[in-house]
Amino acid sequence: MTYAAYFESRRDEQLNELSDWLKIPSISALSEHKKDVLTAAQWLADTLKKAGLEHIEIHPTEGHPVVYADYLHAPGKPTVLVYGHYDVQPVDPLNLWTTPPFEPNIRDGKLYARGATDDKGQVFMHIKALEAILKEEGTLPVNIKLCIEGEEEIGSVHLPPFLEAHKDLLVADAVLVSDTALLERGRPAICTGLRGLCSMEVEVTTASTDLHSGTYGGAVPNALHALVSLLSSLHDDKGRIAVDGFYEGVPELSQVMREEFAKQGIDEEKIREGLGLSALYGEEGYTFVERVGARPTLELNGVYGGFQGEGTKTVIPKQAHAKITCRLVGDQNPQHILDAIEAHLQSHIQPGAKVHVRQVEKAFAFNSDPSNAFLQLAADAYGKVYGTRALFTKDGGSIPIMESFSRILKAPVVLMGFGLNDENLHAPDEHFNLENFDKGLLTIVEFLKSAGTAELAAE
Amino acid sequence: MTYAAYFESRRDEQLNELSDWLKIPSISALSEHKKDVLTAAQWLADTLKKAGLEHIEIHPTEGHPVVYADYLHAPGKPTVLVYGHYDVQPVDPLNLWTTPPFEPNIRDGKLYARGATDDKGQVFMHIKALEAILKEEGTLPVNIKLCIEGEEEIGSVHLPPFLEAHKDLLVADAVLVSDTALLERGRPAICTGLRGLCSMEVEVTTASTDLHSGTYGGAVPNALHALVSLLSSLHDDKGRIAVDGFYEGVPELSQVMREEFAKQGIDEEKIREGLGLSALYGEEGYTFVERVGARPTLELNGVYGGFQGEGTKTVIPKQAHAKITCRLVGDQNPQHILDAIEAHLQSHIQPGAKVHVRQVEKAFAFNSDPSNAFLQLAADAYGKVYGTRALFTKDGGSIPIMESFSRILKAPVVLMGFGLNDENLHAPDEHFNLENFDKGLLTIVEFLKSAGTAELAAE
């Protein structure tokens, strides 16, 4: 039986199985879902066992657990470590979902659910690809380890110490990850660069109580005024980040790199229209692809304070909040960036207001070398299934742990993604195009088989 | 029996009765409390009846009803129309209340509850004062009408048309209102000026969906960035409102007026300390009393957009919101002000973002003449009870309907308030100092009796 026939005959059954996983609201950011995250880890462990993997273990951490499994019966062959995550993003605003986020629903060849593409759907493909080879051939062409975590959406806080502590267990010749996207439908891509990420929560406080705007309005500081003025000072009017030292470690874009980015042939007008925007907006002097792939950002992800209910409330709020994340590139040091922003905020705060900052995530940017043999084999595997070889690209997203994997395990990281950029990851109506579910299964099988036969001794 | 003895003997019973009213969450701004607002109106009507008032009627409006009652048995004597409101402000943030807002609680001689001072507590005093005179003397020294509305906290939207339609019913020689404050404990004041009020809701939108900050961050507009930049542009760095045309109709502060304000002897350092502020803040070149009493404001009462939950969400929000109110002085036209702000917002919005404005309240500022006989009698009445005659002041708050009363009924408005400025009206832990409940009852009785005997024919 060909693998294509194998997967086709089991498609409905496998999608049902994936749906069971997607039904578990494993939102790592919200403490009320701690139990659900654990349930999703247990589901994963059970499914790995059924697939034929061995040494399955749910490793507790100080946060959510890491699920490990392996199958080490290919002596002399390379060892491939599959990484992914079983936690998902929060789902609000809930009212913008067409069908509820944790009731998976297939429409138009797309599976809609929180986690469908990021990342349960993609992790699930690896399990099913391994199960298929085991069923069809009785063994695997390479040694396989899986390390699937539950804290990717909150910055993988506890994974680096886990990697350090289990270096011997996890040692591998390559790390294989499916958590990125094709360039567009039918055009596979292997991402060789990811932006770093750092985040902070900002609180501005003024008086000891909310005040009536009639009694005090115009004569006391307003926490919201202080906050919007502060946040507004973080960018200049050319879209550039106005924080001293922010651009330290950001590589200048060479002409060669600009030409490389241009090859992706991105149609900015099409993107603008697809997003329903009257105009794109960003740092002056860069194209869309350059802004996302090679420039750092400072984004406001949430701002709130004062009255949010229906109608009017003539209140002067005593506190206001903001959530900020930065995407980092090159050698930007996340700790330095957070410190620089904090210093900016402290020095720009209005008289009578105080600002308190809580630093949260800190992850360096990640870059890999496209000439590495595993990356070349991965590009070939895509070529066999998709009919077009994968391009090597740079992605604007962050998988904070990639830099840790390449540093701690000293192995090349192959970002073999099967998502699409318009699949609403982190937004309402997240979905996964099942065309790439089908092709992804085959691509993973192709890659593992080629890795088992290629001469990789020199790596 | 003296009135002092009368009220003392009934104090507990009357406070229990007031508490029953305060337990009804008549929040006019929130539609889910529509029924509670009606219940509070019915409670008021029943209590007016028990007090001996006549012609009690709950007049429906397109919003919340107006409660009317009268007692017209003093031919040849003046007619005094008592105005107040039985609706209250919203209560969030609920967690900052020491005891729940709708479970009245007396601590340290203060009655804590939403509406305790603004305005149920003060309206209740009028009812009890009238009841007392009726019980003790069998009739009232003047003709009395009461007009108590349920929409003051949402801008008295339906009261002006009600006044127009019922001009004949409501005709009076003076309008008596208790919804303002003493200057400070033991220093009564009659407010002869109130700021106007206008309000708007602002919505900024960008893409048709929330976007992932990895995939798009740095290359698309962020609704929160657009909003904070927009809101920040509304003030300059001297605390002055930077909207073209905003100060049209604002009278310059004469040296005489500045001296009048200075007479209040406000200790700014004491205010700063009492509010727990590191510094006061406002328009450069004005004192605290001038800023509140004679200068207009533009305040952010609420700002919100994006992720507000626990943890981090790397989202680029597609929409963001603000609630804005302005306090107006002099001849500022609320419609012109709203239009000027809207034009400012439209002309300052970032590329790729759109701003939508919903104009809500529109009320002119109000000023009355301290030389009027009713105002003079009121100042005397305070003098008899408090031992010190009331000062004539200007207040920073707004009772939007005052301007309508004086214009439509063509009667002087006597703002005989018994609150204190630190009673957290519109904030958590609103309360009413019972010392002023006790003295207020006597002051109202004094005023009504003097109005019944004085020569007022010339008014």
CSV table of C-alpha atoms in Angstrom, one decimal, chain A residues 29-32 89-93 96 114 118 153-154 195 197 199 201 206-222 224-225 227-229 231-232 235 271 274-283 288 291-292 295-319 323 325 327 350-354 358 360-361 395-398 421-422 424-428, chain B residues 29-32 89-93 96 114 118 153-154 195 197 199 201 206-222 224-225 227-229 231-232 235 271 274-283 288 291-292 295-319 323 325 327 350-354 358 360-361 395-398 421-422 424-428:
chain,number,residue,atom,x,y,z
A,29,ALA,CA,-1.8,31.6,29.6
A,30,LEU,CA,-4.9,31.2,31.8
A,31,SER,CA,-4.5,29.6,35.2
A,32,GLU,CA,-8.1,28.4,35.2
A,89,GLN,CA,-3.6,30.7,22.7
A,90,PRO,CA,-6.5,32.3,24.5
A,91,VAL,CA,-9.7,32.6,22.5
A,92,ASP,CA,-11.2,36.0,23.1
A,93,PRO,CA,-13.1,37.8,21.6
A,96,LEU,CA,-16.1,36.6,16.7
A,114,ARG,CA,-8.2,26.8,18.5
A,118,ASP,CA,-0.9,26.2,16.0
A,153,GLU,CA,2.3,30.3,23.9
A,154,ILE,CA,3.6,31.7,27.2
A,195,ARG,CA,12.3,36.8,15.4
A,197,LEU,CA,10.4,37.9,21.6
A,199,SER,CA,7.2,41.1,26.7
A,201,GLU,CA,3.1,44.4,31.5
A,206,THR,CA,-2.2,58.1,39.9
A,207,ALA,CA,-4.5,58.8,42.9
A,208,SER,CA,-5.3,56.4,45.7
A,209,THR,CA,-8.9,56.2,44.4
A,210,ASP,CA,-10.9,56.8,41.2
A,211,LEU,CA,-12.0,60.4,41.2
A,212,HIS,CA,-15.1,62.2,39.9
A,213,SER,CA,-14.3,64.3,36.8
A,214,GLY,CA,-16.6,67.1,38.0
A,215,THR,CA,-15.0,67.5,41.4
A,216,TYR,CA,-11.4,67.0,40.2
A,217,GLY,CA,-11.4,67.1,36.4
A,218,GLY,CA,-8.6,69.3,35.0
A,219,ALA,CA,-6.7,69.5,38.2
A,220,VAL,CA,-5.4,66.0,38.9
A,221,PRO,CA,-3.5,63.5,36.8
A,222,ASN,CA,-5.6,60.9,34.9
A,224,LEU,CA,-5.3,57.0,31.2
A,225,HIS,CA,-3.9,60.3,29.9
A,227,LEU,CA,-0.7,55.9,29.8
A,228,VAL,CA,-1.7,57.0,26.3
A,229,SER,CA,0.9,59.7,26.3
A,231,LEU,CA,2.6,54.6,24.9
A,232,SER,CA,2.4,57.1,22.2
A,235,HIS,CA,7.1,55.3,18.3
A,271,ILE,CA,-2.2,41.6,1.3
A,274,GLY,CA,-7.0,40.6,2.0
A,275,LEU,CA,-6.8,42.1,5.5
A,276,GLY,CA,-9.5,44.7,4.7
A,277,LEU,CA,-7.1,47.6,5.3
A,278,SER,CA,-7.1,51.0,3.7
A,279,ALA,CA,-3.3,51.1,4.0
A,280,LEU,CA,-0.4,49.0,5.3
A,281,TYR,CA,1.6,50.7,8.0
A,282,GLY,CA,5.1,50.3,9.3
A,283,GLU,CA,8.6,51.6,9.6
A,288,PHE,CA,6.2,44.4,3.9
A,291,ARG,CA,9.4,44.7,8.0
A,292,VAL,CA,8.2,41.2,9.0
A,295,ARG,CA,13.0,44.4,11.4
A,296,PRO,CA,12.1,44.4,15.1
A,297,THR,CA,8.8,45.6,16.5
A,298,LEU,CA,7.2,47.0,19.6
A,299,GLU,CA,3.5,46.1,19.7
A,300,LEU,CA,0.7,47.0,22.0
A,301,ASN,CA,-1.3,43.8,22.5
A,302,GLY,CA,-3.7,45.1,25.1
A,303,VAL,CA,-4.5,48.5,26.7
A,304,TYR,CA,-7.2,49.0,29.3
A,305,GLY,CA,-8.3,51.3,32.1
A,306,GLY,CA,-11.3,53.1,33.4
A,307,PHE,CA,-14.9,52.5,32.5
A,308,GLN,CA,-15.6,49.9,29.7
A,309,GLY,CA,-19.3,49.3,30.2
A,310,GLU,CA,-22.3,50.6,28.3
A,311,GLY,CA,-22.9,54.4,28.5
A,312,THR,CA,-20.9,57.1,30.1
A,313,LYS,CA,-19.1,57.3,33.5
A,314,THR,CA,-17.5,60.6,34.4
A,315,VAL,CA,-14.6,59.0,36.2
A,316,ILE,CA,-10.9,59.8,36.4
A,317,PRO,CA,-9.3,56.4,36.6
A,318,LYS,CA,-6.6,55.8,39.1
A,319,GLN,CA,-4.9,53.1,37.2
A,323,LYS,CA,0.6,44.7,27.5
A,325,THR,CA,5.5,42.5,23.2
A,327,ARG,CA,9.8,41.0,18.1
A,350,GLN,CA,3.7,62.5,33.4
A,351,PRO,CA,4.0,64.4,36.7
A,352,GLY,CA,1.7,62.9,39.3
A,353,ALA,CA,1.7,59.5,37.7
A,354,LYS,CA,3.8,56.4,38.5
A,358,ARG,CA,6.7,43.6,35.0
A,360,VAL,CA,7.9,38.7,31.3
A,361,GLU,CA,9.3,36.8,28.3
A,395,ASP,CA,9.6,34.4,9.3
A,396,GLY,CA,8.4,37.2,11.5
A,397,GLY,CA,7.1,35.0,14.2
A,398,SER,CA,8.9,33.7,17.3
A,421,ASN,CA,-0.4,32.7,7.1
A,422,ASP,CA,-4.1,33.4,6.8
A,424,ASN,CA,-6.0,33.1,11.9
A,425,LEU,CA,-3.6,31.7,14.4
A,426,HIS,CA,-3.9,33.7,17.7
A,427,ALA,CA,-7.2,35.1,16.4
A,428,PRO,CA,-10.9,34.0,16.1
B,29,ALA,CA,-26.2,53.6,32.4
B,30,LEU,CA,-26.6,49.8,32.2
B,31,SER,CA,-29.6,48.4,30.4
B,32,GLU,CA,-29.6,45.2,32.6
B,89,GLN,CA,-23.5,55.6,38.8
B,90,PRO,CA,-22.1,52.1,37.8
B,91,VAL,CA,-20.0,50.5,40.6
B,92,ASP,CA,-17.0,48.9,38.9
B,93,PRO,CA,-14.3,48.2,39.9
B,96,LEU,CA,-12.3,48.1,45.5
B,114,ARG,CA,-23.7,53.7,45.8
B,118,ASP,CA,-25.2,61.2,44.9
B,153,GLU,CA,-26.1,60.0,35.5
B,154,ILE,CA,-26.6,59.5,31.8
B,195,ARG,CA,-19.6,73.1,34.2
B,197,LEU,CA,-20.8,68.3,29.9
B,199,SER,CA,-19.4,63.1,25.8
B,201,GLU,CA,-17.4,57.2,22.3
B,206,THR,CA,-7.8,48.6,11.3
B,207,ALA,CA,-7.8,45.1,9.7
B,208,SER,CA,-10.9,42.9,9.3
B,209,THR,CA,-9.6,40.5,11.9
B,210,ASP,CA,-7.1,40.4,14.8
B,211,LEU,CA,-3.7,39.5,13.5
B,212,HIS,CA,-0.7,37.5,14.8
B,213,SER,CA,2.1,39.8,15.7
B,214,GLY,CA,4.7,37.3,14.4
B,215,THR,CA,3.2,37.0,11.0
B,216,TYR,CA,2.2,40.7,10.5
B,217,GLY,CA,3.9,42.7,13.3
B,218,GLY,CA,5.7,45.8,12.1
B,219,ALA,CA,3.9,45.8,8.7
B,220,VAL,CA,0.3,46.5,9.5
B,221,PRO,CA,-1.5,49.2,11.5
B,222,ASN,CA,-2.3,48.3,15.1
B,224,LEU,CA,-4.2,50.3,19.8
B,225,HIS,CA,-1.2,52.2,18.4
B,227,LEU,CA,-5.8,55.0,19.3
B,228,VAL,CA,-3.1,56.0,21.8
B,229,SER,CA,-1.4,58.2,19.3
B,231,LEU,CA,-5.7,60.3,22.3
B,232,SER,CA,-2.3,61.6,23.1
B,235,HIS,CA,-3.5,67.5,24.9
B,271,ILE,CA,-5.5,67.9,48.5
B,274,GLY,CA,-5.3,63.4,50.6
B,275,LEU,CA,-5.5,61.9,47.1
B,276,GLY,CA,-2.2,60.0,47.5
B,277,LEU,CA,-0.7,61.8,44.6
B,278,SER,CA,3.0,62.6,44.0
B,279,ALA,CA,1.9,65.8,42.2
B,280,LEU,CA,-1.3,67.5,41.0
B,281,TYR,CA,-1.5,68.0,37.3
B,282,GLY,CA,-3.4,70.3,35.0
B,283,GLU,CA,-3.4,73.2,32.6
B,288,PHE,CA,-6.5,73.9,41.5
B,291,ARG,CA,-8.8,74.5,37.0
B,292,VAL,CA,-11.9,72.9,38.5
B,295,ARG,CA,-11.6,75.9,33.1
B,296,PRO,CA,-12.9,73.3,30.6
B,297,THR,CA,-11.5,69.7,30.5
B,298,LEU,CA,-11.2,66.8,28.1
B,299,GLU,CA,-11.0,63.6,30.1
B,300,LEU,CA,-10.4,60.0,29.1
B,301,ASN,CA,-12.9,57.9,31.2
B,302,GLY,CA,-12.2,54.6,29.7
B,303,VAL,CA,-9.8,53.1,27.1
B,304,TYR,CA,-9.7,49.5,26.0
B,305,GLY,CA,-8.7,47.2,23.3
B,306,GLY,CA,-6.9,43.9,22.7
B,307,PHE,CA,-6.0,41.3,25.3
B,308,GLN,CA,-6.8,42.0,28.9
B,309,GLY,CA,-6.5,38.6,30.4
B,310,GLU,CA,-3.7,37.0,32.4
B,311,GLY,CA,-0.4,36.5,30.7
B,312,THR,CA,0.7,37.4,27.2
B,313,LYS,CA,-1.1,37.3,23.8
B,314,THR,CA,0.9,38.3,20.8
B,315,VAL,CA,-2.1,39.8,19.0
B,316,ILE,CA,-2.4,42.9,16.8
B,317,PRO,CA,-5.9,44.1,17.8
B,318,LYS,CA,-8.3,45.2,15.0
B,319,GLN,CA,-10.2,47.5,17.2
B,323,LYS,CA,-14.8,57.0,26.2
B,325,THR,CA,-16.1,63.5,28.5
B,327,ARG,CA,-16.5,69.6,31.2
B,350,GLN,CA,-2.8,57.1,11.4
B,351,PRO,CA,-2.7,55.7,7.9
B,352,GLY,CA,-4.5,52.3,7.7
B,353,ALA,CA,-6.8,53.0,10.7
B,354,LYS,CA,-10.3,54.4,10.7
B,358,ARG,CA,-20.6,58.4,18.5
B,360,VAL,CA,-23.6,61.2,23.4
B,361,GLU,CA,-24.3,63.9,26.0
B,395,ASP,CA,-18.3,73.8,41.2
B,396,GLY,CA,-16.5,71.8,38.6
B,397,GLY,CA,-19.2,69.2,38.3
B,398,SER,CA,-22.2,69.2,35.9
B,421,ASN,CA,-16.0,66.4,47.9
B,422,ASP,CA,-14.2,63.4,49.3
B,424,ASN,CA,-16.1,59.1,46.5
B,425,LEU,CA,-19.1,59.9,44.4
B,426,HIS,CA,-18.7,58.0,41.1
B,427,ALA,CA,-16.0,55.8,42.7
B,428,PRO,CA,-15.8,52.8,45.0
